[in-house]
Structure formats: C-alpha cells, structure tokens
Amino acid sequence: MEAIFTHLLNGFALALTENNLLAALAGAVMGMFVGALPGIGSVMGVALLLPLTFKMDPTTAIIMLAALYYSTMYAGSFTAILINIPGDPPAVMTTMDGYQLTLRGKAGKALAVSNWSSFVAGFIGVVILTFMGPLLANVGLAFGPAEMASVILLAIMAIAWLLGDQPRKGLLSTCTGILLATVGLDLAVAMPRFSFGVNELLSGIDFIPLVIGLLGVNEIITMALNKSGYQMKTTERLSLRSNYLNWQEIKQIFRPTIVSSFMGTFVGCIPGAGTTTASFLAYIFEKRTGKNKDNMGKGALEGVAAPEAANNAAAAGAFAPLLSLGIPSSGTAAILLGGLMMWGITPGPLLFTDHPDLAWGLIASMYTGNVVCMIIAALSIPLMVHALRIPPAILTPIIIVICIVSAYAVNNSLFDIWVMIAIGIVGYFFNRYKYPVAPFLMAFILTPRLETSLRQAFDISNGNAMIFIEKPISLAFLAAIFLFFVVPPCFKFGKTCLIKTDM
C-alpha cells in the first residue's frame, strides 16, 4: 500500500508539470467538442488525434489522448439532454430522463446531475484503478464468449421487459432492433442478409443515422405536426447556480451514483463490454431497484445519474486490462494500445516496472483531468441552457442541419441521410403508439456483440450448446433470465387459467 502511494505521488509530480497539464487541458477541451457532436465519439476522436501525437513525449501524448477519451463521456450527455440526440452511444439512456427534464424546464438541473455524477464516478473509477487495477483485469478475463453472450442477453431482456408500460411492446421494439442490426453482410459465411439488392446495405445500417432519426428527426416531425417549435421553457437563471444541487437532490442521486460507479468500473474491465453496456445495465438496475423507479423515464434525476455515472466509471475501468495485461476492453482502448506500441511501449505486467513514469503519470493525470472536465462542464451549463431560449424559427433549422451533417459525415453518403429520415418516420409511429425506443436502440447496439459471442462460444465448443450451462458465470446469468423473465409470466398465466377454471 505504501509503495502505491509513493508511485502515485511520483505520478502527480509528473502529471502536474506544465506540458502535461496543458496536454490534459487540450485533450479535455477537444473531448468536450467531440463528445457533444453526434457521429464522432471517442473512438474517432482518439483516432484523429493519434497521428498528431507521434512526435510528442509518450507520457504527454497518452495523457492527452486519455483526457480526450474520458471527457467525451462527460460531453455525450449534453445533446442527449438538450435536444434528445445522444452525442455517443453510452448517452442513449441519458435521453430517457434527461430530455424529459428539459421539457419540464429543468435542463440546467439535468446537466448539473450529469456533471456531478460523472465527476464522482470518474473519481471512484480512478481510485479503484489505482488500488485494484490488476485484480479487476484478471476478473474481467473470466468473461469469455459464453459469459458475454449470457450477460448481453440478460441486458436485452431486462430493458425490453422493464421499459415502457407494456412488456409486449417492449419485446416487439427489441425484435425490431435485432432485425435491423442483422442487415448487411454476414462475415461468417459472406452472404448478404436483408439487403434486398441495395449495395449500400451490405455494410449494415450505421448507428449514428439510426439514432439521429429515431430520436432527433422523430422529435422534429412531432413538432412540425403539432405546429410547435424546438424551444423549451426554462425558469433557470443563467448563472453558476444552475450547477448546484440542493441537499435533497444530492441525497436523491447519491445511491444510484455510487452503485453505478462500482458497476461501471467492473463492466469497463470486461473485454468487449464497454461504456455502452455499462450505462444500459446501470439504468436497468436503477429501474428495477431504485426508490424512485416508478418515475424512471418520466424525468427522474436518478435516470440521469445512473447511466452517466456508469459510463464515466467504465471509461476509467477500461484502463485496468489495458495497462495491467495489454488487453483492450473497448475500441478506444484498442487505439490507445496501438499508440503505445508505436511509441515502443508494450502494455502488460511489466509496464509498471519498465515504464513507471508513464503508467503512474497517466493514472495521476486522470485525477486532475477529471477535475478539469468537471470545471469545463460546469462553466458550460449556463451557456447551454441559454441556447434553449433561442426562438424556434432559428433553433429548429439549426437542429435539422446538425442532424443532416452528422448523418452524412459517417460515410460521406447521401444514403445515410435517407436512412435517417426513414428511421425518423418509424420513430414517430413508435412514439405515437407508445412503443418504447430504448429497447430498439439497445438491441441494435448489442446484437452484433451477442452474435459474435455466440459464434465464438459455439466455435470453442464445436457446436455444443452445453458450454453456456457448464460455465458458472454464464449459468448464473441464464438463471437470472429464467427467474426474472420466464417464471413470473408463466406463473401469471397459470394463475389466470386457474381463475377461469374456477369460474
């Protein structure tokens, strides 16, 4: 323990040098812009910045890239809360309650909850990384293809069943998401699926046009048909007071923030899980166990705190297997791994021995970078709330342009714009007939991971499905699916049959 504190102090001495502080600040500022713009995200942001860091000192470069990574987790919630368009996939669940708070004139409060829960979660995640990183990395490796398939299936089933007033509609929404996720070329057998002869569909449907259409274009269509504008009434003063939470609100979000932070850190250590899975699982858990679970999806502060805490903690947790074992747990971590190797540094068990300055300097910079991100986000809240007071005649066209540019920028293709519009029309009918969109999005995001894990599990077992039963962790998740989502409906059906028989 004493050795850890000594190394951490040495890391702070390195992280607080002028060059490294400026690198962390620059990375955080760029990450705020990258995270807030739909269609870019942390993976593309880090990939674009990486070539510019080749001639920098490796420690300074990795500090800048890491700052950009976790600052995108902060900023992804900005557009999710204000205009119902998540800046990146982990912010999808934030739209559920964040946008509802905006509609009620509490955009600043929602942004404040997002900011403070992200800060607390980031701090908890880095503390856990500091003292338990190698242990968590080894635990994460226990999740093989069978375990990943089971946990993803549990997540999909849970959100389909729990979100919305009618489970049947949730399941139908989930099936629609799964169907669209399978569009494209099946890489295992090189056969097209549901492409209908359209070459642009061979690569599948991209997430960004889909999510912008389902959430953003859908909202624009609704406002156009209702002859309303993209303007929210807000009574909040444009000052730093918007950042403050009263004691009652702090107590309200304390439990979901802490629980989701630990959950997110653990999920972040699992290769292939990532920040998106962490935010979904945290929201599901809060929806199932929270004191205010009945208001989840209707503008509950817990609905903002839980997913934001989870995805920020998961971003910190992703560094545990990367630094300790040299195994990336996400796409962004894989790019960081490539950068380290190009600098002649091989992450793994010997990293903390051969390159202690880089390892501990990076960890220390995550403490300081977390503070920098919190300050930047807090100072931005009044400005972002002020944007909601722009007249609808000006703001609505701006939102439309952002939607079109974001969809086009993914592949520089007009086809993606047509996909966005088509999905927007589908989203409008989803809202009109009260079908929840969250199960649709979650199924779309997680289905490729589920399919890959299933294929890998069957390849390992030579086609024997017993691998899902023989693995204890996988069996535990399958048992949870059976107990929570199979037994209750069967029991209810049996009870209904008995009542009819007695009559």
Coordinates of C-alpha atoms in Angstrom, one line a residue:
M1 CA 0.0 0.0 0.0
E2 CA 2.8 2.4 0.9
A3 CA 4.5 1.6 -2.4
I4 CA 1.3 2.5 -4.3
F5 CA 1.1 5.9 -2.6
T6 CA 4.8 6.6 -3.3
H7 CA 4.3 5.8 -7.0
L8 CA 1.1 7.8 -7.1
L9 CA 2.9 10.9 -5.7
N10 CA 5.6 10.5 -8.3
G11 CA 2.9 10.3 -10.9
F12 CA 1.3 13.5 -9.7
A13 CA 4.7 15.2 -9.8
L14 CA 4.9 14.2 -13.5
A15 CA 1.2 14.9 -14.3
L16 CA 1.3 18.4 -12.8
T17 CA 4.2 19.6 -14.9
E18 CA 3.3 22.4 -17.3
N19 CA 3.4 20.4 -20.5
N20 CA 1.3 17.5 -19.1
L21 CA -1.2 19.9 -17.6
L22 CA -1.6 21.7 -20.9
A23 CA -1.9 18.3 -22.7
A24 CA -4.7 17.2 -20.3
L25 CA -6.5 20.6 -20.7
A26 CA -6.2 20.4 -24.5
G27 CA -7.4 16.8 -24.6
A28 CA -10.4 17.6 -22.3
V29 CA -11.5 20.6 -24.3
M30 CA -11.3 18.7 -27.6
G31 CA -13.1 15.8 -26.0
M32 CA -15.9 18.1 -24.9
F33 CA -16.5 19.1 -28.6
V34 CA -16.0 15.6 -29.9
G35 CA -18.4 14.1 -27.4
A36 CA -21.1 16.7 -27.9
L37 CA -21.2 16.3 -31.7
P38 CA -23.3 13.3 -32.8
G39 CA -21.4 11.0 -35.2
I40 CA -17.8 11.4 -33.9
G41 CA -17.4 9.8 -30.4
S42 CA -14.4 8.8 -28.5
V43 CA -13.1 6.2 -31.0
M44 CA -13.0 8.6 -33.9
G45 CA -11.7 11.5 -31.8
V46 CA -8.8 9.5 -30.4
A47 CA -8.1 8.0 -33.9
L48 CA -7.9 11.5 -35.4
L49 CA -5.7 12.9 -32.7
L50 CA -3.3 10.0 -32.5
P51 CA -1.2 10.9 -35.6
L52 CA -0.6 14.4 -34.2
T53 CA 1.0 12.9 -31.0
F54 CA 3.7 10.8 -32.6
K55 CA 6.4 13.3 -32.1
M56 CA 5.4 14.1 -28.6
D57 CA 6.8 12.6 -25.4
P58 CA 4.9 9.3 -24.9
T59 CA 3.7 10.2 -21.4
T60 CA 2.4 13.6 -22.6
A61 CA 0.8 12.1 -25.6
I62 CA -1.1 9.3 -23.7
I63 CA -2.2 11.9 -21.1
M64 CA -3.7 14.0 -23.9
L65 CA -5.4 11.0 -25.5
A66 CA -6.8 9.7 -22.2
A67 CA -8.2 13.1 -21.4
L68 CA -10.0 13.3 -24.7
Y69 CA -11.4 9.8 -24.1
Y70 CA -13.0 10.4 -20.7
S71 CA -14.1 13.9 -21.5
T72 CA -16.2 12.6 -24.4
M73 CA -18.1 10.6 -21.7
Y74 CA -18.9 13.9 -20.0
A75 CA -20.0 15.7 -23.2
G76 CA -22.1 12.9 -24.7
S77 CA -24.9 13.8 -22.4
F78 CA -25.1 17.5 -23.5
T79 CA -27.1 17.0 -26.7
A80 CA -28.8 13.9 -25.2
I81 CA -30.3 16.1 -22.5
L82 CA -30.9 19.3 -24.6
I83 CA -32.2 18.0 -27.9
N84 CA -32.7 14.3 -27.4
I85 CA -29.8 13.3 -29.6
P86 CA -27.0 11.4 -27.8
G87 CA -23.5 12.6 -28.7
D88 CA -22.3 9.0 -28.4
P89 CA -23.9 5.5 -27.8
P90 CA -23.3 5.5 -24.0
A91 CA -25.5 8.6 -23.7
V92 CA -28.6 6.8 -25.2
M93 CA -30.0 6.0 -21.8
T94 CA -29.5 9.6 -20.6
T95 CA -32.1 10.7 -23.2
M96 CA -34.8 8.7 -21.3
D97 CA -34.9 11.1 -18.4
G98 CA -32.6 14.0 -19.3
Y99 CA -34.8 15.1 -22.2
Q100 CA -37.9 14.8 -20.1
L101 CA -36.3 17.2 -17.6
T102 CA -35.6 19.6 -20.4
L103 CA -39.2 19.5 -21.5
R104 CA -40.2 20.4 -17.9
G105 CA -37.8 23.4 -17.9
K106 CA -35.1 21.7 -15.9
A107 CA -32.3 21.4 -18.5
G108 CA -29.7 23.1 -16.2
K109 CA -30.6 20.7 -13.3
A110 CA -30.3 17.7 -15.6
L111 CA -26.9 18.9 -16.9
A112 CA -25.8 19.5 -13.3
V113 CA -26.8 16.0 -12.2
S114 CA -24.9 14.6 -15.3
N115 CA -21.8 16.7 -14.4
W116 CA -21.6 15.9 -10.7
S117 CA -22.4 12.1 -11.1
S118 CA -19.8 11.9 -13.9
F119 CA -17.3 13.6 -11.6
V120 CA -17.9 11.4 -8.7
A121 CA -18.0 8.2 -10.8
G122 CA -14.7 9.2 -12.6
F123 CA -13.1 9.7 -9.2
I124 CA -14.3 6.4 -7.9
G125 CA -13.2 4.6 -11.1
V126 CA -9.7 6.0 -10.9
V127 CA -9.4 5.2 -7.2
I128 CA -10.4 1.6 -7.9
L129 CA -8.0 1.5 -10.9
T130 CA -5.2 2.8 -8.7
F131 CA -5.5 0.2 -5.9
M132 CA -7.3 -2.8 -7.6
G133 CA -6.4 -2.5 -11.3
P134 CA -4.6 -5.8 -11.8
L135 CA -7.2 -7.7 -9.8
L136 CA -10.1 -6.3 -11.8
A137 CA -8.2 -7.0 -15.0
N138 CA -7.9 -10.7 -14.1
V139 CA -11.6 -10.9 -13.1
G140 CA -12.6 -9.3 -16.4
L141 CA -10.7 -12.0 -18.2
A142 CA -13.0 -14.6 -16.7
F143 CA -15.7 -13.4 -19.1
G144 CA -15.3 -15.4 -22.2
P145 CA -17.7 -15.6 -25.2
A146 CA -20.3 -17.7 -23.4
E147 CA -20.3 -15.4 -20.4
M148 CA -20.5 -12.3 -22.6
A149 CA -23.4 -13.8 -24.7
S150 CA -25.3 -14.5 -21.5
V151 CA -24.9 -11.1 -19.9
I152 CA -25.8 -9.3 -23.2
L153 CA -28.9 -11.5 -23.5
L154 CA -29.8 -10.6 -19.9
A155 CA -29.4 -6.9 -20.6
I156 CA -31.5 -7.0 -23.7
M157 CA -34.3 -9.0 -22.0
A158 CA -34.3 -6.7 -19.0
I159 CA -34.6 -3.4 -20.8
A160 CA -37.3 -4.9 -23.1
W161 CA -39.3 -6.0 -20.1
L162 CA -38.8 -3.1 -17.8
L163 CA -39.0 0.0 -20.0
G164 CA -42.5 1.0 -21.1
D165 CA -45.9 0.2 -19.6
Q166 CA -46.5 -2.9 -21.7
P167 CA -43.8 -5.6 -21.9
R168 CA -45.3 -6.9 -25.2
K169 CA -44.5 -3.5 -26.9
G170 CA -41.0 -3.6 -25.4
L171 CA -40.4 -7.0 -26.8
L172 CA -41.6 -6.0 -30.2
S173 CA -39.4 -2.9 -30.1
T174 CA -36.5 -5.2 -29.2
C175 CA -37.2 -7.6 -32.0
T176 CA -37.3 -4.7 -34.5
G177 CA -33.8 -3.5 -33.3
I178 CA -32.4 -7.0 -33.6
L179 CA -33.8 -7.3 -37.1
L180 CA -32.2 -4.1 -38.3
A181 CA -28.9 -5.0 -36.6
T182 CA -28.7 -8.1 -38.7
V183 CA -28.9 -6.2 -42.0
G184 CA -25.7 -6.4 -44.0
L185 CA -23.1 -9.0 -44.9
D186 CA -22.7 -12.0 -42.7
L187 CA -19.0 -12.1 -42.3
A188 CA -19.0 -15.8 -41.2
V189 CA -20.4 -17.1 -44.5
A190 CA -20.0 -14.0 -46.7
M191 CA -23.7 -13.9 -47.5
P192 CA -25.9 -10.7 -47.6
R193 CA -28.8 -10.5 -45.1
F194 CA -31.9 -8.4 -45.7
S195 CA -30.0 -6.1 -48.1
F196 CA -32.6 -6.6 -50.9
G197 CA -30.0 -5.9 -53.6
V198 CA -29.1 -2.5 -52.2
N199 CA -25.3 -2.3 -52.2
E200 CA -25.2 0.4 -49.5
L201 CA -26.9 -2.0 -47.1
L202 CA -24.1 -4.6 -47.4
S203 CA -22.1 -2.8 -44.7
G204 CA -25.2 -2.7 -42.5
I205 CA -27.1 0.3 -41.0
D206 CA -24.8 2.7 -39.1
F207 CA -25.7 3.6 -35.6
I208 CA -25.5 7.4 -36.0
P209 CA -28.1 7.8 -38.8
L210 CA -30.3 5.4 -36.9
V211 CA -30.2 7.1 -33.5
I212 CA -30.5 10.6 -35.0
G213 CA -33.5 9.5 -37.0
L214 CA -35.1 7.6 -34.1
L215 CA -34.7 10.4 -31.6
G216 CA -33.9 13.7 -33.4
V217 CA -35.9 13.5 -36.7
N218 CA -38.7 11.9 -34.8
E219 CA -38.9 14.9 -32.5
I220 CA -38.8 17.3 -35.4
I221 CA -41.6 15.5 -37.2
T222 CA -43.7 15.6 -34.0
M223 CA -43.2 19.3 -33.5
A224 CA -44.0 20.0 -37.2
L225 CA -47.3 18.1 -37.0
N226 CA -48.1 19.7 -33.7
K227 CA -47.1 23.2 -35.1
S228 CA -44.8 23.7 -32.2
G229 CA -41.1 24.8 -32.1
Y230 CA -37.9 23.4 -30.8
Q231 CA -37.9 25.6 -27.7
M232 CA -38.2 24.6 -24.1
K233 CA -39.5 26.8 -21.4
T234 CA -36.9 27.3 -18.7
T235 CA -37.1 29.2 -15.5
E236 CA -33.5 28.7 -14.6
R237 CA -31.2 31.7 -14.2
L238 CA -28.2 31.8 -16.5
S239 CA -25.6 31.6 -13.8
L240 CA -23.5 29.1 -12.0
R241 CA -26.4 28.4 -9.7
S242 CA -27.7 26.1 -12.4
N243 CA -24.8 23.8 -11.5
Y244 CA -25.8 23.5 -7.8
L245 CA -27.9 20.7 -6.4
N246 CA -29.6 21.1 -3.1
W247 CA -29.2 18.7 -0.3
Q248 CA -32.4 16.8 -1.1
E249 CA -31.3 16.3 -4.7
I250 CA -27.8 15.1 -3.6
K251 CA -29.4 12.5 -1.3
Q252 CA -31.7 11.5 -4.2
I253 CA -28.9 10.7 -6.6
F254 CA -26.3 9.6 -4.1
R255 CA -27.2 5.9 -4.1
P256 CA -27.5 5.4 -7.9
T257 CA -24.3 7.4 -8.5
I258 CA -22.3 5.2 -6.1
V259 CA -23.8 1.9 -7.1
S260 CA -23.5 2.7 -10.8
S261 CA -19.9 3.8 -10.4
F262 CA -18.8 0.4 -9.0
M263 CA -20.9 -1.4 -11.5
G264 CA -19.5 0.7 -14.4
T265 CA -15.9 0.2 -13.3
F266 CA -16.3 -3.6 -13.2
V267 CA -18.1 -3.7 -16.6
G268 CA -15.4 -1.5 -18.1
C269 CA -12.8 -4.1 -17.2
I270 CA -14.6 -6.8 -19.3
P271 CA -13.2 -7.0 -22.8
G272 CA -15.9 -6.3 -25.3
A273 CA -18.4 -4.9 -22.8
G274 CA -17.6 -1.2 -22.9
T275 CA -19.2 2.0 -21.7
T276 CA -22.5 1.5 -23.6
T277 CA -23.2 -1.8 -21.9
A278 CA -22.3 -0.3 -18.5
S279 CA -24.8 2.6 -18.9
F280 CA -27.6 0.2 -20.0
L281 CA -27.0 -2.2 -17.1
A282 CA -26.9 0.7 -14.6
Y283 CA -30.2 2.1 -15.9
I284 CA -31.8 -1.3 -15.8
F285 CA -30.6 -1.9 -12.2
E286 CA -31.9 1.5 -11.0
K287 CA -35.2 1.0 -12.8
R288 CA -35.6 -2.4 -11.0
T289 CA -34.3 -1.5 -7.5
G290 CA -34.4 2.3 -7.1
K291 CA -36.6 4.1 -4.6
N292 CA -38.0 6.3 -7.4
K293 CA -38.3 3.5 -10.0
D294 CA -41.9 4.4 -10.9
N295 CA -40.7 7.8 -12.3
M296 CA -37.8 6.4 -14.3
G297 CA -38.3 7.5 -17.9
K298 CA -40.5 10.4 -16.8
G299 CA -37.8 12.9 -15.8
A300 CA -36.2 11.3 -12.7
L301 CA -32.9 12.6 -11.6
E302 CA -31.8 9.1 -10.9
G303 CA -32.4 8.3 -14.6
V304 CA -29.6 10.8 -15.5
A305 CA -27.2 10.0 -12.6
A306 CA -27.1 6.2 -13.1
P307 CA -26.1 5.9 -16.8
E308 CA -23.8 8.9 -16.6
A309 CA -22.0 7.5 -13.6
A310 CA -21.7 4.1 -15.1
N311 CA -20.2 5.2 -18.5
N312 CA -17.7 7.5 -16.9
A313 CA -16.6 4.9 -14.4
A314 CA -16.4 2.3 -17.2
A315 CA -14.0 4.7 -19.1
A316 CA -11.7 4.5 -16.1
G317 CA -12.1 0.8 -15.7
A318 CA -11.1 0.2 -19.3
F319 CA -7.6 1.2 -18.4
A320 CA -7.2 -1.8 -16.0
P321 CA -6.9 -4.6 -18.5
L322 CA -5.1 -2.2 -20.9
L323 CA -2.3 -1.2 -18.6
S324 CA -2.1 -4.4 -16.5
L325 CA -2.5 -7.1 -19.2
G326 CA -2.2 -5.2 -22.5
I327 CA -5.7 -6.2 -23.4
P328 CA -8.1 -3.5 -24.7
S329 CA -11.7 -3.7 -23.5
S330 CA -13.1 -1.2 -26.0
G331 CA -12.4 0.3 -29.4
T332 CA -10.9 3.4 -27.9
A333 CA -8.7 1.3 -25.6
A334 CA -7.5 -0.6 -28.7
I335 CA -6.4 2.6 -30.4
L336 CA -4.6 3.7 -27.3
L337 CA -2.9 0.3 -27.2
G338 CA -1.8 0.8 -30.8
G339 CA -0.4 4.2 -29.9
L340 CA 1.6 2.8 -27.0
M341 CA 3.1 0.1 -29.2
M342 CA 4.1 2.6 -31.9
W343 CA 6.0 4.5 -29.2
G344 CA 7.8 1.3 -28.4
I345 CA 5.9 0.7 -25.2
T346 CA 4.2 -2.7 -24.6
P347 CA 1.4 -2.6 -22.0
G348 CA 1.3 -5.6 -19.7
P349 CA 2.5 -6.9 -16.3
L350 CA 5.9 -5.3 -16.8
L351 CA 4.6 -1.8 -17.7
F352 CA 4.6 -0.6 -14.1
T353 CA 8.2 -1.9 -13.7
D354 CA 9.7 -0.9 -17.1
H355 CA 7.8 2.4 -17.6
P356 CA 6.6 3.5 -14.1
D357 CA 6.6 7.2 -15.1
L358 CA 4.2 6.7 -17.9
A359 CA 1.9 4.3 -16.0
W360 CA 1.6 6.3 -12.8
G361 CA 1.8 9.6 -14.6
L362 CA -1.3 8.5 -16.7
I363 CA -3.2 7.4 -13.6
A364 CA -2.4 10.6 -11.7
S365 CA -3.4 12.7 -14.8
M366 CA -6.8 11.0 -14.6
Y367 CA -7.4 12.6 -11.2
T368 CA -6.5 16.0 -12.4
G369 CA -8.2 15.6 -15.8
N370 CA -11.5 14.6 -14.0
V371 CA -11.4 17.9 -12.1
V372 CA -10.7 19.8 -15.4
C373 CA -13.6 18.1 -17.2
M374 CA -16.0 18.9 -14.3
I375 CA -15.0 22.6 -14.2
I376 CA -15.4 23.0 -18.0
A377 CA -18.7 21.2 -18.0
A378 CA -20.0 23.3 -15.0
L379 CA -19.0 26.6 -16.7
S380 CA -20.7 25.5 -19.9
I381 CA -24.1 24.8 -18.3
P382 CA -25.5 28.4 -18.3
L383 CA -24.5 28.8 -22.0
M384 CA -26.2 25.5 -23.0
V385 CA -29.3 26.4 -21.1
H386 CA -29.4 29.8 -22.8
A387 CA -29.5 28.0 -26.2
L388 CA -32.9 26.7 -25.3
R389 CA -34.2 30.3 -25.3
I390 CA -33.3 30.9 -29.0
P391 CA -36.5 31.4 -31.0
P392 CA -37.9 28.2 -32.6
A393 CA -37.6 29.7 -36.0
I394 CA -33.9 29.9 -35.6
L395 CA -33.2 26.9 -33.4
T396 CA -35.2 24.3 -35.3
P397 CA -33.3 24.7 -38.6
I398 CA -30.0 24.6 -36.7
I399 CA -31.1 21.2 -35.2
I400 CA -32.1 19.9 -38.7
V401 CA -28.7 21.0 -40.1
I402 CA -26.9 19.2 -37.3
C403 CA -28.9 16.1 -37.9
I404 CA -28.2 16.1 -41.6
V405 CA -24.4 16.9 -41.3
S406 CA -23.9 14.3 -38.5
A407 CA -25.6 11.5 -40.6
Y408 CA -23.7 12.4 -43.7
A409 CA -20.3 12.7 -42.0
V410 CA -20.3 9.0 -41.0
N411 CA -19.6 7.7 -44.5
N412 CA -19.9 10.8 -46.6
S413 CA -23.0 9.2 -48.1
L414 CA -26.4 10.6 -49.0
F415 CA -27.8 7.2 -48.4
D416 CA -27.3 7.6 -44.7
I417 CA -29.5 10.8 -44.8
W418 CA -32.3 8.8 -46.4
V419 CA -31.8 6.1 -43.7
M420 CA -32.0 8.8 -41.0
I421 CA -35.3 10.1 -42.5
A422 CA -36.8 6.7 -42.8
I423 CA -35.9 5.7 -39.3
G424 CA -37.3 9.1 -38.1
I425 CA -40.7 8.3 -39.6
V426 CA -40.5 4.9 -37.9
G427 CA -39.7 6.6 -34.6
Y428 CA -42.6 9.0 -35.0
F429 CA -45.0 6.0 -35.2
F430 CA -43.2 4.4 -32.2
N431 CA -44.0 7.5 -30.1
R432 CA -47.5 7.8 -31.4
Y433 CA -48.4 4.3 -30.5
K434 CA -46.4 4.3 -27.2
Y435 CA -43.7 1.8 -28.2
P436 CA -40.5 2.4 -26.2
V437 CA -37.4 3.3 -28.3
A438 CA -34.8 2.4 -25.7
P439 CA -35.2 -1.4 -26.3
F440 CA -35.0 -0.8 -30.0
L441 CA -31.7 1.1 -29.6
M442 CA -30.2 -1.3 -27.1
A443 CA -31.0 -4.4 -29.2
F444 CA -29.5 -2.6 -32.3
I445 CA -26.3 -1.8 -30.4
L446 CA -25.8 -5.1 -28.6
T447 CA -26.9 -7.6 -31.2
P448 CA -23.6 -7.6 -33.2
R449 CA -21.8 -8.3 -29.9
L450 CA -24.3 -11.0 -29.0
E451 CA -23.9 -12.6 -32.4
T452 CA -20.1 -12.5 -32.3
S453 CA -20.1 -14.0 -28.7
L454 CA -22.5 -16.8 -29.7
R455 CA -20.4 -17.7 -32.8
Q456 CA -17.2 -17.8 -30.7
A457 CA -18.8 -19.8 -28.0
F458 CA -20.1 -22.4 -30.5
D459 CA -16.7 -22.5 -32.3
I460 CA -14.9 -23.2 -29.0
S461 CA -17.3 -25.9 -28.0
N462 CA -17.6 -27.5 -31.5
G463 CA -21.3 -26.6 -31.6
N464 CA -22.2 -27.9 -28.2
A465 CA -24.7 -25.5 -26.5
M466 CA -23.8 -27.0 -23.1
I467 CA -21.0 -24.5 -22.9
F468 CA -23.5 -21.9 -21.7
I469 CA -24.5 -24.3 -18.8
E470 CA -21.1 -25.6 -17.9
K471 CA -19.6 -22.1 -17.4
P472 CA -20.7 -21.0 -13.9
I473 CA -20.8 -17.2 -14.7
S474 CA -22.9 -17.9 -17.8
L475 CA -25.2 -20.2 -15.9
A476 CA -25.8 -17.6 -13.3
F477 CA -26.9 -15.0 -15.9
L478 CA -29.1 -17.6 -17.6
A479 CA -30.7 -18.5 -14.3
A480 CA -31.4 -14.8 -13.7
I481 CA -33.1 -14.6 -17.1
F482 CA -35.2 -17.6 -16.2
L483 CA -36.2 -16.4 -12.7
F484 CA -37.0 -12.8 -13.7
F485 CA -38.4 -13.1 -17.2
V486 CA -39.7 -16.6 -17.7
V487 CA -41.1 -17.7 -14.3
P488 CA -43.3 -14.6 -13.5
P489 CA -45.2 -14.7 -16.8
C490 CA -45.7 -18.4 -16.6
F491 CA -46.9 -18.1 -13.0
K492 CA -49.3 -15.3 -14.0
F493 CA -50.6 -17.3 -17.0
G494 CA -51.2 -20.4 -14.7
K495 CA -53.0 -18.2 -12.2
T496 CA -55.3 -16.8 -14.9
C497 CA -56.1 -20.3 -16.1
L498 CA -57.0 -21.4 -12.6
I499 CA -59.3 -18.5 -12.1
K500 CA -61.1 -19.2 -15.4
T501 CA -61.4 -22.9 -14.4
D502 CA -63.0 -22.0 -11.1
M503 CA -65.5 -19.7 -12.8

